[in-house]
């Protein structure tokens, strides 16, 4: 054994990889963690954390500009984009524990050697990284994903940005086209609009936020349109050309005909794909599909000593999902009896203002599956705390079966991301909606909205 051989080699220092490395090191394994970019991966550097920081700042700006309803007179609410960017980077560094180099030093104290370089398989047990040949008894691939870039005429020639560039723009564009109306696209659309950018969202499918409960998604989109964001659905991007004063974007409408708009920048938000090309997993014999690395229920790949976790598996692309998979992969890599990654209740949130939070199945999914269910709705307009705060948009919606078991929970409203938690816990623990409805909560709080929605399911 040499200094270049490890008990466990983890590829990717995002949520899945960092958690896997930490768990293994805590259990005494000799661990190397290879990262091609910045420690923390996409979520910390270009995704969840910077975007939520920007959304929070944009919400504060919006509230200051709309404070008249509270009797507040704020003569001018403005922003310094450079100072905003400084705040974003402060948040990233605080969460990571400093720069990537400082983060690497912190991990070294935990017994994890960090190699900041692109890894590349040379055999099933060996890789090159940082000019070194390294090997390991066990390997976990957690290389993350990258933005999907379609082959659109003129797109590469005239330029575009993804979430990577969008969170650290040196200056704001005056006009922005957001290509893709999923959660990421809609979050960026609202954030930029609140900073004064003229935003047009172009979505190919008939619906925006098509993985959400239709009733709540449509209500959110109506709010965003009313705020001044232009939404185009059933619109397929055809080409990008140079315009007289910017980039000319042409898209085809489902009802027929092409439409053109001129913008200063184009933000691609069409989904993400596993970042595997430079890794050459095929050299190790790891099987992949169109979605990503093929794994079994224990997260083991087609090669017995290699596991995969997080976005590279092509499953749900959420940090909390990757975090849980990384922990399990590290356990299974050393376990005599590996555990399955199953039975988890996975929530997700679109972090707009108001937020749209979701766990379990939607009405559309239940109808498609032929499942009998009951619906309980509780508008925030009926909750005293929402009235006090002047934030009555949205509702809590619970879907239950005939016995009262929760099949799905959906919340559109202020603080929806936090309000979803008791529904997630109830579903994970197998508690019926009645348990939430019978729980006494402090008055006046927004949490009562979940209680009273559950109470209406009886």
Short mmCIF file of C-alpha atoms in Angstrom, two decimals:
data_model
loop_
_atom_site.label_atom_id
_atom_site.label_comp_id
_atom_site.label_asym_id
_atom_site.label_seq_id
_atom_site.Cartn_x
_atom_site.Cartn_y
_atom_site.Cartn_z
CA UNK A 1 0.00 0.00 0.00
CA UNK A 2 1.21 3.49 -0.83
CA UNK A 3 0.19 7.00 0.09
CA UNK A 4 -1.82 7.03 -3.12
CA UNK A 5 -4.07 4.14 -2.06
CA UNK A 6 -7.22 4.67 0.00
CA UNK A 7 -9.91 2.65 1.69
CA UNK A 8 -12.46 4.91 0.01
CA UNK A 9 -12.20 7.36 -2.86
CA UNK A 10 -15.12 9.79 -3.25
CA UNK A 11 -15.49 11.66 -6.54
CA UNK A 12 -17.33 14.95 -6.08
CA UNK A 13 -17.48 17.25 -3.05
CA UNK A 14 -21.11 18.30 -3.27
CA UNK A 15 -23.81 17.23 -0.84
CA UNK A 16 -23.58 13.50 -1.60
CA UNK A 17 -19.79 13.29 -1.81
CA UNK A 18 -18.97 15.46 1.19
CA UNK A 19 -21.41 13.55 3.37
CA UNK A 20 -20.10 10.19 2.17
CA UNK A 21 -16.49 11.18 2.86
CA UNK A 22 -17.31 12.50 6.33
CA UNK A 23 -19.27 9.40 7.33
CA UNK A 24 -16.47 7.08 6.17
CA UNK A 25 -13.72 9.12 7.85
CA UNK A 26 -15.67 9.20 11.14
CA UNK A 27 -15.66 5.41 11.03
CA UNK A 28 -11.88 5.23 10.64
CA UNK A 29 -11.50 4.80 6.88
CA UNK A 30 -8.64 6.39 4.94
CA UNK A 31 -10.52 8.69 2.57
CA UNK A 32 -9.68 10.84 -0.43
CA UNK A 33 -12.19 13.35 -1.80
CA UNK A 34 -11.67 14.56 -5.38
CA UNK A 35 -13.41 17.72 -6.62
CA UNK A 36 -12.98 19.25 -10.08
CA UNK A 37 -14.29 22.70 -9.11
CA UNK A 38 -15.14 24.23 -5.73
CA UNK A 39 -15.82 22.37 -2.50
CA UNK A 40 -19.52 22.26 -1.84
CA UNK A 41 -20.52 21.44 -5.40
CA UNK A 42 -23.29 23.08 -7.38
CA UNK A 43 -25.68 23.64 -4.48
CA UNK A 44 -23.30 25.69 -2.39
CA UNK A 45 -21.50 27.57 -5.14
CA UNK A 46 -23.99 27.99 -8.00
CA UNK A 47 -27.33 26.62 -6.85
CA UNK A 48 -29.38 26.40 -3.67
CA UNK A 49 -27.42 28.66 -1.36
CA UNK A 50 -26.59 31.63 -3.62
CA UNK A 51 -30.01 31.57 -5.32
CA UNK A 52 -31.87 31.50 -2.01
CA UNK A 53 -29.67 34.32 -0.75
CA UNK A 54 -30.56 36.38 -3.82
CA UNK A 55 -34.25 35.50 -3.51
CA UNK A 56 -34.23 36.55 0.14
CA UNK A 57 -32.59 39.89 -0.67
CA UNK A 58 -35.03 40.44 -3.55
CA UNK A 59 -37.94 39.71 -1.20
CA UNK A 60 -36.65 42.26 1.33
CA UNK A 61 -36.38 44.83 -1.45
CA UNK A 62 -39.92 44.06 -2.60
CA UNK A 63 -41.33 44.30 0.93
CA UNK A 64 -39.62 47.64 1.49
CA UNK A 65 -41.13 48.97 -1.73
CA UNK A 66 -44.60 47.75 -0.73
CA UNK A 67 -44.61 48.77 2.93
CA UNK A 68 -47.40 51.34 2.59
CA UNK A 69 -50.05 48.78 3.59
CA UNK A 70 -48.42 48.64 7.03
CA UNK A 71 -48.37 52.41 7.44
CA UNK A 72 -44.64 52.54 6.76
CA UNK A 73 -43.20 55.31 4.63
CA UNK A 74 -39.86 54.30 3.12
CA UNK A 75 -38.80 57.17 0.85
CA UNK A 76 -36.55 55.05 -1.34
CA UNK A 77 -35.71 51.35 -1.38
CA UNK A 78 -32.82 50.64 -3.74
CA UNK A 79 -29.90 48.27 -4.01
CA UNK A 80 -26.19 48.12 -4.73
CA UNK A 81 -25.65 45.06 -6.95
CA UNK A 82 -21.97 44.86 -6.05
CA UNK A 83 -22.85 44.83 -2.34
CA UNK A 84 -25.52 42.20 -3.03
CA UNK A 85 -22.87 40.00 -4.67
CA UNK A 86 -20.57 40.53 -1.70
CA UNK A 87 -23.32 39.26 0.59
CA UNK A 88 -23.82 36.18 -1.61
CA UNK A 89 -20.13 35.27 -1.41
CA UNK A 90 -20.08 35.87 2.34
CA UNK A 91 -22.91 33.36 2.72
CA UNK A 92 -21.14 30.78 0.56
CA UNK A 93 -17.88 31.11 2.50
CA UNK A 94 -19.63 30.98 5.87
CA UNK A 95 -21.49 27.78 4.98
CA UNK A 96 -18.37 26.16 3.54
CA UNK A 97 -16.13 27.36 6.36
CA UNK A 98 -13.95 29.63 4.22
CA UNK A 99 -12.50 29.29 0.74
CA UNK A 100 -12.12 25.92 -0.97
CA UNK A 101 -8.53 25.80 0.29
CA UNK A 102 -9.62 26.56 3.87
CA UNK A 103 -12.40 23.99 3.52
CA UNK A 104 -9.83 21.42 2.37
CA UNK A 105 -7.72 22.15 5.44
CA UNK A 106 -10.75 21.65 7.68
CA UNK A 107 -11.54 18.32 6.01
CA UNK A 108 -7.90 17.25 6.38
CA UNK A 109 -8.29 17.64 10.14
CA UNK A 110 -11.15 15.14 9.90
CA UNK A 111 -8.87 12.68 8.11
CA UNK A 112 -10.08 13.42 4.57
CA UNK A 113 -7.48 14.22 1.92
CA UNK A 114 -8.89 16.66 -0.63
CA UNK A 115 -7.62 16.66 -4.20
CA UNK A 116 -8.87 19.67 -6.19
CA UNK A 117 -8.68 18.27 -9.70
CA UNK A 118 -10.64 16.46 -12.39
CA UNK A 119 -10.62 12.70 -11.81
CA UNK A 120 -10.41 10.19 -14.65
CA UNK A 121 -10.71 6.39 -14.41
CA UNK A 122 -7.80 4.38 -15.78
CA UNK A 123 -9.09 1.04 -14.47
CA UNK A 124 -11.78 -0.26 -12.13
CA UNK A 125 -9.72 0.61 -9.02
CA UNK A 126 -7.44 3.36 -10.36
CA UNK A 127 -7.78 7.00 -11.40
CA UNK A 128 -5.65 9.98 -12.25
CA UNK A 129 -6.25 13.26 -10.41
CA UNK A 130 -4.05 16.24 -9.75
CA UNK A 131 -1.16 14.71 -11.68
CA UNK A 132 -1.23 11.62 -9.46
CA UNK A 133 -2.17 8.01 -9.98
CA UNK A 134 -4.47 7.03 -7.13
CA UNK A 135 -6.34 3.86 -6.25
CA UNK A 136 -8.90 2.67 -3.75
CA UNK A 137 -10.58 -0.46 -2.48
CA UNK A 138 -13.96 1.23 -2.72
CA UNK A 139 -15.17 4.18 -4.80
CA UNK A 140 -18.25 6.40 -4.57
CA UNK A 141 -19.13 8.49 -7.63
CA UNK A 142 -20.93 11.68 -6.68
CA UNK A 143 -19.79 13.91 -9.54
CA UNK A 144 -23.01 15.93 -9.75
CA UNK A 145 -24.61 17.33 -12.87
CA UNK A 146 -24.45 20.24 -15.29
CA UNK A 147 -26.92 22.39 -17.18
CA UNK A 148 -28.52 20.84 -20.25
CA UNK A 149 -27.69 22.84 -23.39
CA UNK A 150 -29.88 22.06 -26.43
CA UNK A 151 -28.61 22.27 -30.04
CA UNK A 152 -30.46 25.48 -30.89
CA UNK A 153 -29.41 27.45 -33.96
CA UNK A 154 -27.26 30.42 -32.96
CA UNK A 155 -27.43 29.77 -29.21
CA UNK A 156 -23.75 29.02 -28.62
CA UNK A 157 -22.59 31.61 -31.15
CA UNK A 158 -24.50 34.47 -29.53
CA UNK A 159 -24.08 33.32 -25.95
CA UNK A 160 -26.15 32.37 -22.94
CA UNK A 161 -25.81 31.90 -19.20
CA UNK A 162 -26.79 29.09 -16.84
CA UNK A 163 -27.30 29.11 -13.08
CA UNK A 164 -23.50 29.10 -12.70
CA UNK A 165 -23.12 32.56 -14.22
CA UNK A 166 -26.53 33.86 -13.13
CA UNK A 167 -25.66 33.92 -9.41
CA UNK A 168 -22.55 36.04 -9.94
CA UNK A 169 -23.28 38.40 -12.81
CA UNK A 170 -21.10 41.53 -12.62
CA UNK A 171 -24.10 43.61 -13.77
CA UNK A 172 -27.79 42.98 -14.30
CA UNK A 173 -29.20 42.77 -17.85
CA UNK A 174 -32.08 45.11 -18.66
CA UNK A 175 -34.00 42.34 -20.49
CA UNK A 176 -33.77 38.61 -19.82
CA UNK A 177 -35.24 35.54 -21.51
CA UNK A 178 -35.52 32.53 -19.19
CA UNK A 179 -35.70 29.34 -21.24
CA UNK A 180 -37.52 26.74 -19.15
CA UNK A 181 -40.39 27.12 -16.72
CA UNK A 182 -39.46 24.61 -14.04
CA UNK A 183 -38.63 25.49 -10.44
CA UNK A 184 -35.15 26.89 -11.19
CA UNK A 185 -36.34 29.01 -14.09
CA UNK A 186 -39.27 30.42 -12.14
CA UNK A 187 -37.11 31.24 -9.12
CA UNK A 188 -34.61 33.12 -11.26
CA UNK A 189 -37.42 34.87 -13.12
CA UNK A 190 -38.90 36.32 -9.93
CA UNK A 191 -35.52 37.19 -8.44
CA UNK A 192 -34.31 39.12 -11.49
CA UNK A 193 -37.69 40.79 -11.99
CA UNK A 194 -37.63 42.15 -8.44
CA UNK A 195 -34.26 43.70 -9.16
CA UNK A 196 -35.84 45.56 -12.08
CA UNK A 197 -35.05 43.22 -14.97
CA UNK A 198 -37.69 42.79 -17.69
CA UNK A 199 -38.23 39.01 -17.73
CA UNK A 200 -39.86 36.68 -20.27
CA UNK A 201 -40.18 32.98 -19.44
CA UNK A 202 -40.36 30.63 -22.44
CA UNK A 203 -41.62 27.10 -21.68
CA UNK A 204 -42.09 24.34 -24.24
CA UNK A 205 -44.81 22.41 -22.40
CA UNK A 206 -48.37 23.68 -21.94
CA UNK A 207 -47.79 24.24 -18.22
CA UNK A 208 -45.22 25.94 -16.04
CA UNK A 209 -44.04 24.01 -12.97
CA UNK A 210 -45.44 20.83 -14.50
CA UNK A 211 -44.36 18.58 -11.61
CA UNK A 212 -46.44 20.51 -9.09
CA UNK A 213 -50.09 20.29 -8.12
CA UNK A 214 -51.82 22.06 -10.99
CA UNK A 215 -54.17 24.14 -8.84
CA UNK A 216 -51.38 25.63 -6.74
CA UNK A 217 -48.90 25.98 -9.61
CA UNK A 218 -51.44 27.89 -11.68
CA UNK A 219 -52.21 30.14 -8.72
CA UNK A 220 -48.51 30.93 -8.24
CA UNK A 221 -47.97 31.61 -11.94
CA UNK A 222 -50.96 33.95 -11.97
CA UNK A 223 -49.36 35.93 -9.13
CA UNK A 224 -46.07 36.14 -11.04
CA UNK A 225 -47.81 37.30 -14.22
CA UNK A 226 -49.71 39.92 -12.24
CA UNK A 227 -46.39 41.16 -10.84
CA UNK A 228 -45.17 41.85 -14.39
CA UNK A 229 -43.31 38.71 -15.48
CA UNK A 230 -44.22 37.66 -19.02
CA UNK A 231 -44.90 33.93 -19.41
CA UNK A 232 -45.03 32.04 -22.71
CA UNK A 233 -46.17 28.39 -22.59
CA UNK A 234 -46.35 25.98 -25.49
CA UNK A 235 -43.37 27.90 -26.88
CA UNK A 236 -40.35 26.12 -28.36
CA UNK A 237 -37.05 27.96 -28.79
CA UNK A 238 -36.08 27.92 -32.47
CA UNK A 239 -33.08 30.21 -32.96
CA UNK A 240 -30.97 33.02 -31.55
CA UNK A 241 -29.66 35.83 -33.77
CA UNK A 242 -28.00 39.15 -33.38
CA UNK A 243 -30.61 41.88 -32.99
CA UNK A 244 -30.36 45.60 -33.44
CA UNK A 245 -29.90 46.20 -29.70
CA UNK A 246 -29.27 42.74 -28.26
CA UNK A 247 -30.01 39.08 -28.86
CA UNK A 248 -33.04 38.23 -30.97
CA UNK A 249 -34.81 35.13 -29.69
CA UNK A 250 -37.27 33.32 -31.97
CA UNK A 251 -39.69 30.75 -30.57
CA UNK A 252 -42.54 28.78 -32.11
CA UNK A 253 -45.95 28.83 -30.45
CA UNK A 254 -47.99 25.64 -30.17
CA UNK A 255 -51.05 27.40 -31.55
CA UNK A 256 -49.03 28.25 -34.64
CA UNK A 257 -46.61 30.92 -35.79
CA UNK A 258 -43.25 32.23 -34.66
CA UNK A 259 -42.65 35.08 -32.24
CA UNK A 260 -39.53 37.18 -31.70
CA UNK A 261 -38.27 39.13 -28.72
CA UNK A 262 -35.03 41.02 -28.20
CA UNK A 263 -33.17 40.61 -24.93
CA UNK A 264 -29.80 41.43 -23.42
CA UNK A 265 -29.22 37.96 -21.96
CA UNK A 266 -30.55 34.40 -22.20
CA UNK A 267 -30.73 32.16 -19.13
CA UNK A 268 -30.97 28.44 -19.89
CA UNK A 269 -32.99 26.46 -17.36
CA UNK A 270 -33.99 23.34 -19.28
CA UNK A 271 -32.90 20.75 -16.78
CA UNK A 272 -29.61 19.13 -15.84
CA UNK A 273 -27.65 16.05 -16.86
CA UNK A 274 -24.95 14.01 -15.07
CA UNK A 275 -21.42 15.40 -15.45
CA UNK A 276 -19.64 12.21 -16.48
CA UNK A 277 -17.77 12.80 -19.76
CA UNK A 278 -14.34 13.62 -18.33
CA UNK A 279 -14.61 10.89 -15.69
CA UNK A 280 -14.73 8.04 -18.23
CA UNK A 281 -16.67 5.64 -16.01
CA UNK A 282 -16.87 3.19 -18.93
CA UNK A 283 -13.18 2.41 -18.38
CA UNK A 284 -14.10 1.08 -14.94
CA UNK A 285 -16.97 -0.93 -16.39
CA UNK A 286 -19.67 1.22 -14.78
CA UNK A 287 -22.91 1.00 -16.72
CA UNK A 288 -24.84 4.17 -17.54
CA UNK A 289 -28.23 4.92 -19.06
CA UNK A 290 -29.65 8.00 -20.70
CA UNK A 291 -30.46 9.33 -17.22
CA UNK A 292 -27.15 8.61 -15.48
CA UNK A 293 -25.24 5.89 -13.65
CA UNK A 294 -27.22 2.69 -13.17
CA UNK A 295 -27.46 1.66 -9.50
CA UNK A 296 -29.39 -0.97 -7.55
CA UNK A 297 -31.52 -0.28 -4.48
CA UNK A 298 -28.37 -0.11 -2.30
CA UNK A 299 -26.75 2.46 -4.66
CA UNK A 300 -24.20 -0.07 -5.89
CA UNK A 301 -23.27 0.24 -9.58
CA UNK A 302 -22.68 -2.64 -11.97
CA UNK A 303 -19.13 -2.82 -10.57
CA UNK A 304 -19.26 -4.42 -7.07
CA UNK A 305 -16.82 -2.05 -5.35
CA UNK A 306 -18.23 1.16 -6.86
CA UNK A 307 -21.31 3.05 -5.64
CA UNK A 308 -22.99 6.21 -6.95
CA UNK A 309 -25.00 8.85 -5.11
CA UNK A 310 -26.72 12.13 -5.83
CA UNK A 311 -27.44 13.72 -9.19
CA UNK A 312 -25.28 11.31 -11.20
CA UNK A 313 -27.86 8.56 -10.68
CA UNK A 314 -30.42 10.57 -12.67
CA UNK A 315 -32.95 10.50 -9.86
CA UNK A 316 -34.37 13.46 -7.94
CA UNK A 317 -31.90 16.36 -8.08
CA UNK A 318 -32.28 17.77 -4.58
CA UNK A 319 -29.53 18.50 -2.07
CA UNK A 320 -31.38 16.79 0.78
CA UNK A 321 -31.88 13.72 -1.42
CA UNK A 322 -28.18 13.63 -2.38
CA UNK A 323 -27.16 14.15 1.24
CA UNK A 324 -29.14 11.09 2.34
CA UNK A 325 -27.82 9.00 -0.56
CA UNK A 326 -24.21 9.96 0.21
CA UNK A 327 -24.60 8.86 3.81
CA UNK A 328 -26.11 5.53 2.77
CA UNK A 329 -23.50 4.89 0.06
CA UNK A 330 -20.72 5.36 2.60
CA UNK A 331 -22.43 2.97 5.00
CA UNK A 332 -23.04 0.35 2.33
CA UNK A 333 -19.48 0.55 1.01
CA UNK A 334 -18.27 -1.03 4.27
CA UNK A 335 -21.36 -2.96 5.38
CA UNK A 336 -21.80 -6.71 5.43
CA UNK A 337 -25.52 -6.23 4.94
CA UNK A 338 -26.16 -3.15 2.74
CA UNK A 339 -29.38 -1.22 3.22
CA UNK A 340 -31.80 -0.12 0.53
CA UNK A 341 -32.48 3.52 -0.26
CA UNK A 342 -36.23 3.15 -0.08
CA UNK A 343 -39.17 4.21 2.01
CA UNK A 344 -38.14 7.85 2.20
CA UNK A 345 -40.69 10.62 1.93
CA UNK A 346 -39.02 13.26 -0.23
CA UNK A 347 -40.25 16.88 -0.11
CA UNK A 348 -39.32 19.70 -2.43
CA UNK A 349 -39.85 23.44 -2.65
CA UNK A 350 -39.97 26.12 -5.31
CA UNK A 351 -38.50 29.04 -3.37
CA UNK A 352 -40.51 31.85 -4.90
CA UNK A 353 -42.31 34.43 -2.77
CA UNK A 354 -44.76 33.01 -1.84
CA UNK A 355 -43.12 29.60 -1.87
CA UNK A 356 -44.65 26.43 -3.27
CA UNK A 357 -43.88 23.35 -1.16
CA UNK A 358 -44.78 19.77 -2.03
CA UNK A 359 -44.54 16.28 -0.59
CA UNK A 360 -46.17 13.08 -1.79
CA UNK A 361 -48.47 12.86 -4.77
CA UNK A 362 -50.46 15.48 -6.62
CA UNK A 363 -54.14 15.29 -7.53
CA UNK A 364 -53.15 14.67 -11.14
CA UNK A 365 -50.96 11.71 -10.15
CA UNK A 366 -53.65 10.20 -7.94
CA UNK A 367 -56.30 10.51 -10.66
CA UNK A 368 -53.95 8.91 -13.20
CA UNK A 369 -53.31 6.01 -10.83
CA UNK A 370 -57.01 5.58 -10.12
CA UNK A 371 -56.54 6.17 -6.39
CA UNK A 372 -59.57 7.31 -4.40
CA UNK A 373 -58.81 10.38 -2.30
CA UNK A 374 -60.32 13.32 -0.45
CA UNK A 375 -59.15 16.93 -0.63
CA UNK A 376 -58.90 19.42 2.22
CA UNK A 377 -58.14 23.07 1.46
CA UNK A 378 -57.41 25.83 3.94
CA UNK A 379 -56.81 29.32 2.46
CA UNK A 380 -54.33 31.54 4.29
CA UNK A 381 -57.02 34.22 4.17
CA UNK A 382 -58.70 32.25 7.00
CA UNK A 383 -55.59 32.17 9.21
CA UNK A 384 -55.35 34.99 11.72
CA UNK A 385 -51.55 35.24 11.62
CA UNK A 386 -51.57 35.55 7.83
CA UNK A 387 -54.11 38.35 8.16
CA UNK A 388 -51.97 40.05 10.83
CA UNK A 389 -48.90 39.82 8.58
CA UNK A 390 -50.79 40.97 5.50
CA UNK A 391 -49.70 37.82 3.62
CA UNK A 392 -52.92 35.98 2.82
CA UNK A 393 -52.11 34.65 -0.67
CA UNK A 394 -52.20 30.89 -1.11
CA UNK A 395 -53.51 27.84 0.72
CA UNK A 396 -52.70 24.52 2.36
CA UNK A 397 -53.97 21.48 0.48
CA UNK A 398 -53.98 17.95 1.88
CA UNK A 399 -54.83 14.81 -0.04
CA UNK A 400 -55.86 11.81 2.08
CA UNK A 401 -57.27 8.35 1.46
CA UNK A 402 -60.53 7.00 2.89
CA UNK A 403 -58.78 6.04 6.16
CA UNK A 404 -57.20 9.49 6.57
CA UNK A 405 -53.65 8.54 5.58
CA UNK A 406 -51.85 11.47 3.96
CA UNK A 407 -51.17 10.88 0.27
CA UNK A 408 -49.86 14.34 -0.52
CA UNK A 409 -49.35 17.76 1.01
CA UNK A 410 -49.08 21.00 -0.95
CA UNK A 411 -48.63 24.51 0.42
CA UNK A 412 -48.54 27.78 -1.50
CA UNK A 413 -47.88 30.67 0.81
CA UNK A 414 -45.41 32.62 2.87
CA UNK A 415 -43.10 30.29 4.85
CA UNK A 416 -44.49 27.26 2.98
CA UNK A 417 -41.04 25.63 3.00
CA UNK A 418 -41.04 25.49 6.79
CA UNK A 419 -44.76 24.78 7.16
CA UNK A 420 -44.37 21.60 5.10
CA UNK A 421 -42.23 19.94 7.80
CA UNK A 422 -45.02 18.49 10.00
CA UNK A 423 -46.68 16.94 6.93
CA UNK A 424 -43.36 15.33 5.92
CA UNK A 425 -42.84 13.95 9.43
CA UNK A 426 -46.40 12.63 9.58
CA UNK A 427 -46.02 10.86 6.23
CA UNK A 428 -42.62 9.39 7.14
CA UNK A 429 -43.96 8.16 10.50
CA UNK A 430 -47.19 6.85 9.00
CA UNK A 431 -49.33 9.20 11.09
CA UNK A 432 -52.82 9.99 9.80
CA UNK A 433 -54.00 13.52 9.08
CA UNK A 434 -56.07 13.23 12.25
CA UNK A 435 -52.85 13.34 14.32
CA UNK A 436 -52.03 16.76 12.86
CA UNK A 437 -55.59 17.99 13.27
CA UNK A 438 -55.69 16.97 16.95
CA UNK A 439 -52.40 18.71 17.79
CA UNK A 440 -52.66 21.96 19.76
CA UNK A 441 -50.41 24.66 18.31
CA UNK A 442 -49.67 28.19 19.55
CA UNK A 443 -51.95 31.02 18.46
CA UNK A 444 -51.51 33.08 16.36
CA UNK A 445 -49.02 31.25 14.12
CA UNK A 446 -48.93 30.23 10.48
CA UNK A 447 -48.42 26.62 11.62
CA UNK A 448 -52.11 26.55 12.52
CA UNK A 449 -52.86 26.47 8.80
CA UNK A 450 -51.57 22.89 8.61
CA UNK A 451 -53.51 21.90 11.73
CA UNK A 452 -56.82 23.29 10.49
CA UNK A 453 -56.34 21.83 6.99
CA UNK A 454 -55.77 18.44 8.62
CA UNK A 455 -58.76 18.95 10.90
CA UNK A 456 -60.98 19.38 7.84
CA UNK A 457 -60.06 15.90 6.59
CA UNK A 458 -62.03 14.17 9.41
#
